[in-house]
Amino acid sequence: MTETRDTGTLHRNLDALWRSPPGWRGWSAVNHTAMGKRFMMAALVFFLVGGVLAMLIRAQIATSHSGFVDADMYGQMFTMHGTVMMFLFVIPMLEGFAFYLLPKMLGSRDLAFPRLGAYGWWCYLFGGLILMGGMALGLAPSSGWFMYTPLSGSQFTPGINSDIWLIGITFAEISALCGAVELISTILKMRAPGMSLSRMPIFAWYMLVTAGMILVGFPPLILGGILLELERAFGLPFFTVELGGDNLLWQHLFWMFGHPEVYIIFLPAAGMVSTLIPTFARHPLVGHAWVVNAIVAMGFLSFGLWVHHMYTVGIPQLSLAFFSAASMLVAVPTAIQFFSWIATLWSGKVVLRLPMLFLGGFLVIFTLGGLTGVMVALIPFNVQVHDTHFVVAHMHYVLIGGAVFPLMAAAYYWLPHLTGRMPSLRLGSAAFWFIFIGFNLTFLPMHLTGLLGMPRRIFAYGADTGWDTLNLVSSLGGFIQAIGFGIFILDMILHARKGDLAPRNPWRAGTLEWAMPLPPPSYNFAGIPEVNDRYPLWAEPDLGERVEQGRAWLCTDSPPARQTLSVDVLSGKPLSVIHLPGPTWVPLYCGLTTGAFFLALLLKSYGVALWFAGITVLLFLFWAWQLAPKGNPACVDAQTGVDLPGHWAAKGSPGWWGMACALVADAALLASLIFGSLFLSLYAPNWPPPRWLEPPWWVWVMLAGSLLGMLCVALLTPKKGRTAVLHVWGIIFHTSALAVLVTLVSYLDGPATHAYPALMTVILIYLALHVGVALLMSVYALCRHLLHAQAQGLEELRVQSLWGLYTASSGAGLMLLMICLRG
């Protein structure tokens, strides 16, 4: 294993095992390279759609007499531009980069859950197509990409326009959550031996925090979308003031997602900057520990800023002061990163290559956007410019400066990795200057139009306002930007087909992804390298050759399956060998049935929706059964003298971490539901509600007893889970809990009559879904025990136990909440 040998057989066998099927069957591929490329290509297409919408918007308001669309069509263009850019371009593009790069940077052969990543891709694609289809049919929403109620409610938008947004975005957000679970589990568990947390690439730190923010930040919007769709479809009055609802609840839920979203966009882009600058400065990142702490601090602080967008809605002054201070405080970790970048450039010997041009543009534009960000954090100034073009200009300076310029630098930096060819300096430079000049011509004047009082979202204005000249300059700048992006795309196409062949590690970088041939083989590494430095290629320049010669981990000439290593979270010590699945159509089938479920909801065919939901559940059970080990395989020879168990037999496997991450997202949804319930009960008009028929005391006792039994089963499962009796008891307790929840529903008198019974209905549905999943897990575990008792690994029982513990504890908390809300 460790000796130098003829490795031709090793490479041929690995390629036969890992390569994607040819032709149309290649769509069954689930490996991270294919998924990363798919996300990036689809996101680029959506970016072009959003760019065309932006040009139409600028053409409409270029002058006071240039209107060519009416107010409704302009509203649709405005809404879809923001929706496409925020939900269908930037997050999927950044996740695509992370999917492609992180296993290569970390020394792994794939992501932790290849099938989950493929399922996320199909959800993203189908959700985006729902939105695009609505726009093509003229049914796009016109309420703004933030969908404020009551404008987005059925009273003012009675068609399916708003439903298309709510269902399409919720469907697409499943993809983001799947990606976050995938990335966290991969970063924590699937690194090269010796790669401790302190040696982990800085980009992995950025993506770790970003993925954690997605898990916590996206569920509030998902809950808001569910509540608004329930109100539109069934009349449950969560946002209807006269029935105990409150329109501010939507704003709170939306901006609990919306402001962290800015940092979810910024952090991966900043991670690219922190990766590229040391390469071109030929110097390690200065203040690495400070930057890591700043990333984590920014992740936490970003969740305390959402009222930053709600200063004018009548929130108490003390609360406004807190959120204003938090909005200014977040500038500190941002500044730490900027000082680190400047110090790294100052300390090194900078090599001016094409990606550095875009990094320079980023530093200039994002700094200007950050300065206006501090301005709008101040309450008096914010009130003055609220809902004006000043805010539009600030947002674009932050998002385009903070994301698009680093993305373009990263594209030029890593495209040799994808294609094996070098970019064109001439075309790349031309693209930069067109975009940089056009961007500032577009958005700098918008600060002035905002200060002159031009509101957002207006589709026409009078000639006497004095805005014509500034708006014309902005529109011309927008078209100059479009030319620049066109040149960039042309350069990408020519680069991939005609560029000079790239040598190995053309930028002389220090990170592990450049240790492989260009373009990389399907299996990434012939052997998993051992890492002893934060910049392994600077510490060991011959590392790539050593790995190719088979002097590394998992270098068996005849590998039995797709394998990579699982390591200790802190130290990077190898713990087990992960067996990964190959190409399969199951994620596509799951994506299709999930899409059919959402389409049925959109068309109000609820019986069909339930039918497709059932098929999706069956497919997921087949998915799990197919991946579970059917025998009890021996340990794997990972290196000479080192045998490691399979991942299903090792404690703290990626599967356990994946479940833990999924439950974090679930807990964020639950916390948002509790927040919404308390907010309505404390602040909404028309509370307390009328007295409803209350369940007798024995119903609550039965529910408490069922939850206690579920808790006991969950605690005993890791220790006694290999006995059929325990699984039978689990089925009994879960069934009894479902029966009690159905009984509680019968005591709700008309969920559409007041927000209180509407909330109770949602809480009971939430509990019933979780208990139902726990019941399915118990049935699954019983079947596994009866058919494959010898192969039922303890780790899958630990995963089941984790879900059971969460369901029982959250159920107890929600039972107390229901009792308290009764008044």
PDB file of C-alpha atoms in Angstrom, residues 108 110 176 210 268 458:
ATOM      1  CA  SER A 108     -12.232  13.106  -0.134  1.00  0.00           C
ATOM      2  CA  ASP A 110     -17.159  12.458  -2.813  1.00  0.00           C
ATOM      3  CA  ALA A 176     -30.788  24.407  -0.177  1.00  0.00           C
ATOM      4  CA  THR A 210     -22.829  29.222   5.759  1.00  0.00           C
ATOM      5  CA  PRO A 268     -19.002  31.792   0.579  1.00  0.00           C
ATOM      6  CA  ILE A 458     -42.895  52.374  -9.250  1.00  0.00           C
TER       7      ILE A 458
END
